[in-house]
Amino acid sequence: MKNIIVNADDFGRHELINRAVERAFNAGCLKSATLMAGGIAFDDAVKLTKKIRGLGVGIHFTLANGNPILPPNEIPTLVTADGIFHGDYVKFLKRYLSGKISLDEVRAELDAQLNKILRAGLTLTHVDSHQHLHHVPGITEIILELAAAENISAMRVADTKLFDGALKNFGQFIGRLGLGSLAKFAAHQAHKKNFATPEHFAGIVAGESVSENFMVKLIDNLRGGTTEVMLHPGVDNKILQNFCQWEHNFEEELAAVTSPKVLNALAAKNISVINFADLRLMK
């Protein structure tokens, strides 16, 4: 049997991302999203989740490139002088590896993010994280513990392929190699705690967008078991690129997962489109 989970990251980060999730759910193959507790469109995302049936929503734990839930004075090692998280995973990891990040603060902030979503009345299907920081040793264990305490027992494993998408430089190659190694560690930790994880991961992690051609090729060569496709759809590149400070083709990814060509390919290959709640039932 072959299954696919198409997951939209950054749900709740901006209303134009939420609108893309809604459109992709209604007209495409997207049945899963992960919600940012600190996103400016969090309330809108919660309303949308309660309105539509069948969208599995997980938590997109965030420790970089976003807004914390706790007051800055309670998590001083995690935030800048402006009270926001440091700009990206590279800055976070440099601080983490040099001993400048408090794991007690990490636990407190992630617990606050989780509880904000649970208080909103959502039942979460799984966990992942912004810029894959849930794969970092020390943080992985905290996230698994917090999730298990709330009966959440599925997790993304971003075991990325080295040559998915274009390799623009050697740094991207090293980044993918490092992420793949960390993902294998995280998967081992998750499986020890009886968490479900997809067997395969197919998102492009170096900034390129998932295109229609990428999806069709993936479907044609899909392996047995469950494959997760990570993407970041949106409905207006100009606004979202400026807001996120990221030259990403949000519109192309939305087009890919609503493409009739992609949907027809899934049907022709008899591939089941599922979410992480379905994955847990298969354990």
Short mmCIF file of C-alpha atoms in Angstrom, two decimals:
data_model
loop_
_atom_site.label_atom_id
_atom_site.label_comp_id
_atom_site.label_asym_id
_atom_site.label_seq_id
_atom_site.Cartn_x
_atom_site.Cartn_y
_atom_site.Cartn_z
CA MET A 1 0.00 0.00 0.00
CA LYS A 2 1.16 3.51 -0.81
CA ASN A 3 0.06 6.59 1.14
CA ILE A 4 0.95 10.25 0.92
CA ILE A 5 0.70 13.01 3.52
CA VAL A 6 0.91 16.51 2.10
CA ASN A 7 1.57 18.87 5.01
CA ALA A 8 1.50 22.67 4.97
CA ASP A 9 3.95 24.19 7.42
CA ASP A 10 3.52 27.66 8.97
CA PHE A 11 -0.26 27.42 9.33
CA GLY A 12 -1.29 30.50 11.31
CA ARG A 13 1.76 32.53 10.34
CA HIS A 14 -0.24 34.76 7.98
CA GLU A 15 -3.83 34.81 6.73
CA LEU A 16 -2.62 34.35 3.15
CA ILE A 17 -1.05 31.06 4.21
CA ASN A 18 -4.30 30.06 5.90
CA ARG A 19 -6.25 30.82 2.73
CA ALA A 20 -3.85 28.62 0.78
CA VAL A 21 -4.35 25.77 3.25
CA GLU A 22 -8.12 26.12 2.88
CA ARG A 23 -7.94 26.18 -0.92
CA ALA A 24 -5.53 23.26 -1.09
CA PHE A 25 -7.70 21.21 1.26
CA ASN A 26 -10.89 21.90 -0.69
CA ALA A 27 -9.46 21.53 -4.19
CA GLY A 28 -6.34 19.44 -3.83
CA CYS A 29 -4.44 16.74 -1.99
CA LEU A 30 -3.47 18.63 1.17
CA LYS A 31 -4.98 17.00 4.25
CA SER A 32 -2.49 18.08 6.93
CA ALA A 33 -1.01 21.28 8.34
CA THR A 34 1.10 22.31 11.30
CA LEU A 35 0.10 25.34 13.33
CA MET A 36 2.43 28.04 14.67
CA ALA A 37 1.22 29.10 18.11
CA GLY A 38 2.96 32.46 17.80
CA GLY A 39 1.66 33.29 14.33
CA ILE A 40 -0.24 36.52 13.77
CA ALA A 41 -3.05 34.57 12.07
CA PHE A 42 -3.33 31.94 14.80
CA ASP A 43 -6.96 32.71 15.67
CA ASP A 44 -7.95 32.65 12.00
CA ALA A 45 -6.27 29.24 11.60
CA VAL A 46 -8.11 27.85 14.61
CA LYS A 47 -11.46 29.01 13.18
CA LEU A 48 -10.63 27.46 9.83
CA THR A 49 -9.64 24.14 11.42
CA LYS A 50 -12.94 23.96 13.27
CA LYS A 51 -14.88 24.81 10.11
CA ILE A 52 -13.52 22.14 7.79
CA ARG A 53 -13.62 18.41 8.50
CA GLY A 54 -10.76 16.12 7.66
CA LEU A 55 -7.83 18.52 8.01
CA GLY A 56 -5.33 17.02 10.41
CA VAL A 57 -3.53 19.73 12.37
CA GLY A 58 -0.28 19.27 14.24
CA ILE A 59 1.95 21.72 16.09
CA HIS A 60 4.79 23.53 14.34
CA PHE A 61 7.07 24.06 17.36
CA THR A 62 9.07 27.26 16.91
CA LEU A 63 12.37 28.33 18.45
CA ALA A 64 13.77 30.52 15.65
CA ASN A 65 12.40 32.99 13.11
CA GLY A 66 9.15 33.70 14.94
CA ASN A 67 7.38 35.00 18.00
CA PRO A 68 7.49 33.38 21.45
CA ILE A 69 4.46 32.77 23.63
CA LEU A 70 6.14 33.42 26.97
CA PRO A 71 7.24 36.92 28.02
CA PRO A 72 10.82 37.62 26.90
CA ASN A 73 12.05 38.03 30.46
CA GLU A 74 11.10 34.40 31.16
CA ILE A 75 13.15 33.04 28.23
CA PRO A 76 16.12 35.41 27.88
CA THR A 77 18.42 32.86 26.21
CA LEU A 78 15.91 32.26 23.41
CA VAL A 79 15.18 35.82 22.31
CA THR A 80 16.83 38.94 20.97
CA ALA A 81 16.78 42.36 22.62
CA ASP A 82 13.54 42.94 20.68
CA GLY A 83 11.87 40.00 22.41
CA ILE A 84 11.62 37.76 19.34
CA PHE A 85 13.38 34.53 18.45
CA HIS A 86 16.74 34.68 16.72
CA GLY A 87 16.49 34.95 12.96
CA ASP A 88 17.09 31.40 11.77
CA TYR A 89 18.21 27.90 12.70
CA VAL A 90 21.89 28.74 12.05
CA LYS A 91 21.89 31.46 14.70
CA PHE A 92 19.97 29.23 17.08
CA LEU A 93 22.32 26.29 16.61
CA LYS A 94 25.43 28.43 17.09
CA ARG A 95 24.04 29.61 20.42
CA TYR A 96 22.89 26.12 21.34
CA LEU A 97 26.25 24.48 20.59
CA SER A 98 28.10 27.18 22.53
CA GLY A 99 25.97 26.57 25.62
CA LYS A 100 24.03 29.84 25.41
CA ILE A 101 20.57 28.21 25.21
CA SER A 102 18.79 27.06 28.36
CA LEU A 103 16.96 23.78 27.87
CA ASP A 104 14.72 24.69 30.81
CA GLU A 105 13.63 27.75 28.84
CA VAL A 106 13.17 25.62 25.72
CA ARG A 107 10.90 23.27 27.65
CA ALA A 108 8.89 26.13 29.14
CA GLU A 109 8.38 27.89 25.81
CA LEU A 110 7.46 24.76 23.89
CA ASP A 111 5.05 23.75 26.65
CA ALA A 112 3.44 27.20 26.40
CA GLN A 113 3.08 26.82 22.63
CA LEU A 114 1.48 23.41 23.00
CA ASN A 115 -0.90 24.55 25.70
CA LYS A 116 -2.00 27.60 23.72
CA ILE A 117 -3.16 25.34 20.90
CA LEU A 118 -4.82 22.85 23.22
CA ARG A 119 -6.66 25.65 25.04
CA ALA A 120 -8.03 26.73 21.66
CA GLY A 121 -9.86 23.41 21.52
CA LEU A 122 -7.86 21.58 18.86
CA THR A 123 -6.92 17.91 18.92
CA LEU A 124 -3.42 17.65 17.50
CA THR A 125 -2.35 14.90 15.14
CA HIS A 126 1.43 15.19 15.29
CA VAL A 127 4.50 17.33 15.96
CA ASP A 128 7.13 18.93 13.78
CA SER A 129 9.02 22.22 13.97
CA HIS A 130 9.98 25.40 12.19
CA GLN A 131 13.32 24.89 10.43
CA HIS A 132 13.49 21.30 11.74
CA LEU A 133 14.81 22.12 15.21
CA HIS A 134 12.84 19.20 16.71
CA HIS A 135 15.63 16.99 15.32
CA VAL A 136 18.29 18.54 17.55
CA PRO A 137 19.44 16.21 20.37
CA GLY A 138 18.19 17.55 23.69
CA ILE A 139 15.26 19.30 22.01
CA THR A 140 13.97 16.06 20.45
CA GLU A 141 13.57 14.47 23.87
CA ILE A 142 11.74 17.49 25.30
CA ILE A 143 9.28 17.54 22.40
CA LEU A 144 8.59 13.82 22.60
CA GLU A 145 7.97 14.09 26.33
CA LEU A 146 5.60 17.04 25.97
CA ALA A 147 3.74 15.38 23.12
CA ALA A 148 3.38 12.03 24.85
CA ALA A 149 1.93 13.73 27.93
CA GLU A 150 -0.90 15.01 25.71
CA ASN A 151 -1.39 11.70 23.88
CA ILE A 152 0.17 12.98 20.67
CA SER A 153 2.13 10.10 19.19
CA ALA A 154 3.22 10.96 15.65
CA MET A 155 6.16 13.04 14.43
CA ARG A 156 7.73 14.24 11.21
CA VAL A 157 11.11 12.81 10.32
CA ALA A 158 12.73 15.11 7.76
CA ASP A 159 15.15 12.51 6.42
CA THR A 160 15.71 14.56 3.31
CA LYS A 161 17.25 13.23 0.14
CA LEU A 162 20.56 14.85 -0.78
CA PHE A 163 19.55 15.52 -4.36
CA ASP A 164 15.89 16.54 -4.13
CA GLY A 165 15.73 19.86 -5.92
CA ALA A 166 18.72 21.86 -7.11
CA LEU A 167 21.93 22.00 -5.12
CA LYS A 168 23.11 25.58 -5.46
CA ASN A 169 26.26 25.29 -3.36
CA PHE A 170 28.30 23.01 -1.13
CA GLY A 171 26.72 24.54 1.96
CA GLN A 172 23.31 23.22 0.93
CA PHE A 173 24.80 19.76 0.47
CA ILE A 174 26.29 19.84 3.96
CA GLY A 175 23.02 21.17 5.38
CA ARG A 176 21.01 18.34 3.89
CA LEU A 177 23.58 15.78 5.00
CA GLY A 178 23.47 17.14 8.54
CA LEU A 179 19.67 17.25 8.64
CA GLY A 180 19.47 13.68 7.40
CA SER A 181 21.78 12.52 10.18
CA LEU A 182 19.83 14.39 12.84
CA ALA A 183 16.56 13.05 11.44
CA LYS A 184 17.75 9.47 11.82
CA PHE A 185 18.60 10.20 15.47
CA ALA A 186 15.19 11.78 16.05
CA ALA A 187 13.42 8.84 14.40
CA HIS A 188 15.24 6.42 16.69
CA GLN A 189 14.18 8.44 19.75
CA ALA A 190 10.59 8.64 18.52
CA HIS A 191 10.31 4.94 17.80
CA LYS A 192 11.63 4.10 21.28
CA LYS A 193 8.60 5.98 22.62
CA ASN A 194 6.24 4.26 20.17
CA PHE A 195 5.64 7.34 18.03
CA ALA A 196 4.46 6.82 14.47
CA THR A 197 6.54 8.40 11.71
CA PRO A 198 6.18 8.28 7.93
CA GLU A 199 8.61 5.90 6.29
CA HIS A 200 9.70 8.50 3.74
CA PHE A 201 10.10 12.27 3.49
CA ALA A 202 9.91 14.17 0.23
CA GLY A 203 9.90 17.88 0.99
CA ILE A 204 12.62 20.07 -0.46
CA VAL A 205 14.49 21.67 2.43
CA ALA A 206 16.90 24.09 0.77
CA GLY A 207 14.37 26.77 -0.08
CA GLU A 208 13.18 25.52 -3.47
CA SER A 209 9.46 25.12 -3.97
CA VAL A 210 7.61 21.86 -4.58
CA SER A 211 6.39 22.11 -8.17
CA GLU A 212 3.81 20.24 -10.20
CA ASN A 213 6.62 18.36 -11.95
CA PHE A 214 8.19 17.44 -8.61
CA MET A 215 4.85 16.03 -7.39
CA VAL A 216 4.19 14.05 -10.57
CA LYS A 217 7.68 12.55 -10.53
CA LEU A 218 7.31 11.71 -6.84
CA ILE A 219 3.97 10.01 -7.42
CA ASP A 220 5.33 8.02 -10.35
CA ASN A 221 8.18 6.71 -8.17
CA LEU A 222 6.44 6.56 -4.78
CA ARG A 223 7.70 3.84 -2.50
CA GLY A 224 5.59 1.55 -0.35
CA GLY A 225 4.36 2.84 3.02
CA THR A 226 3.73 6.49 3.81
CA THR A 227 5.57 9.46 2.33
CA GLU A 228 5.26 12.95 3.80
CA VAL A 229 5.61 15.93 1.48
CA MET A 230 6.45 19.15 3.32
CA LEU A 231 5.55 22.44 1.68
CA HIS A 232 4.71 26.09 2.37
CA PRO A 233 1.78 27.19 0.18
CA GLY A 234 0.46 30.73 -0.03
CA VAL A 235 -1.77 32.86 -2.25
CA ASP A 236 0.36 36.00 -2.80
CA ASN A 237 4.12 35.73 -3.30
CA LYS A 238 4.83 39.45 -3.08
CA ILE A 239 3.14 39.94 0.28
CA LEU A 240 4.36 36.70 1.82
CA GLN A 241 7.94 37.03 0.62
CA ASN A 242 8.10 40.47 2.17
CA PHE A 243 6.42 39.36 5.40
CA CYS A 244 8.49 36.19 5.83
CA GLN A 245 11.70 37.72 4.46
CA TRP A 246 12.04 34.59 2.36
CA GLU A 247 12.25 34.38 -1.44
CA HIS A 248 10.00 31.33 -1.60
CA ASN A 249 7.49 30.52 -4.34
CA PHE A 250 4.42 30.04 -2.16
CA GLU A 251 2.07 30.25 -5.15
CA GLU A 252 3.86 27.48 -7.06
CA GLU A 253 3.41 25.10 -4.14
CA LEU A 254 -0.29 25.91 -3.90
CA ALA A 255 -0.61 25.30 -7.63
CA ALA A 256 1.23 21.97 -7.32
CA VAL A 257 -1.11 20.47 -4.74
CA THR A 258 -4.27 21.68 -6.49
CA SER A 259 -3.09 20.63 -9.97
CA PRO A 260 -5.50 18.34 -11.86
CA LYS A 261 -2.45 16.60 -13.29
CA VAL A 262 -1.23 15.77 -9.77
CA LEU A 263 -4.67 14.71 -8.55
CA ASN A 264 -5.17 12.49 -11.61
CA ALA A 265 -1.77 10.90 -11.06
CA LEU A 266 -2.67 10.04 -7.47
CA ALA A 267 -5.95 8.48 -8.58
CA ALA A 268 -4.33 6.55 -11.42
CA LYS A 269 -1.75 5.06 -9.06
CA ASN A 270 -4.40 4.31 -6.39
CA ILE A 271 -2.43 6.27 -3.78
CA SER A 272 -4.26 7.13 -0.58
CA VAL A 273 -4.08 10.74 0.62
CA ILE A 274 -4.04 10.68 4.43
CA ASN A 275 -3.01 12.75 7.45
CA PHE A 276 -1.06 11.92 10.60
CA ALA A 277 -4.17 10.78 12.48
CA ASP A 278 -4.59 8.05 9.87
CA LEU A 279 -0.91 7.21 10.20
CA ARG A 280 -1.30 6.56 13.93
CA LEU A 281 -4.18 4.18 13.24
CA MET A 282 -1.91 2.13 11.00
CA LYS A 283 0.64 1.45 13.77
#
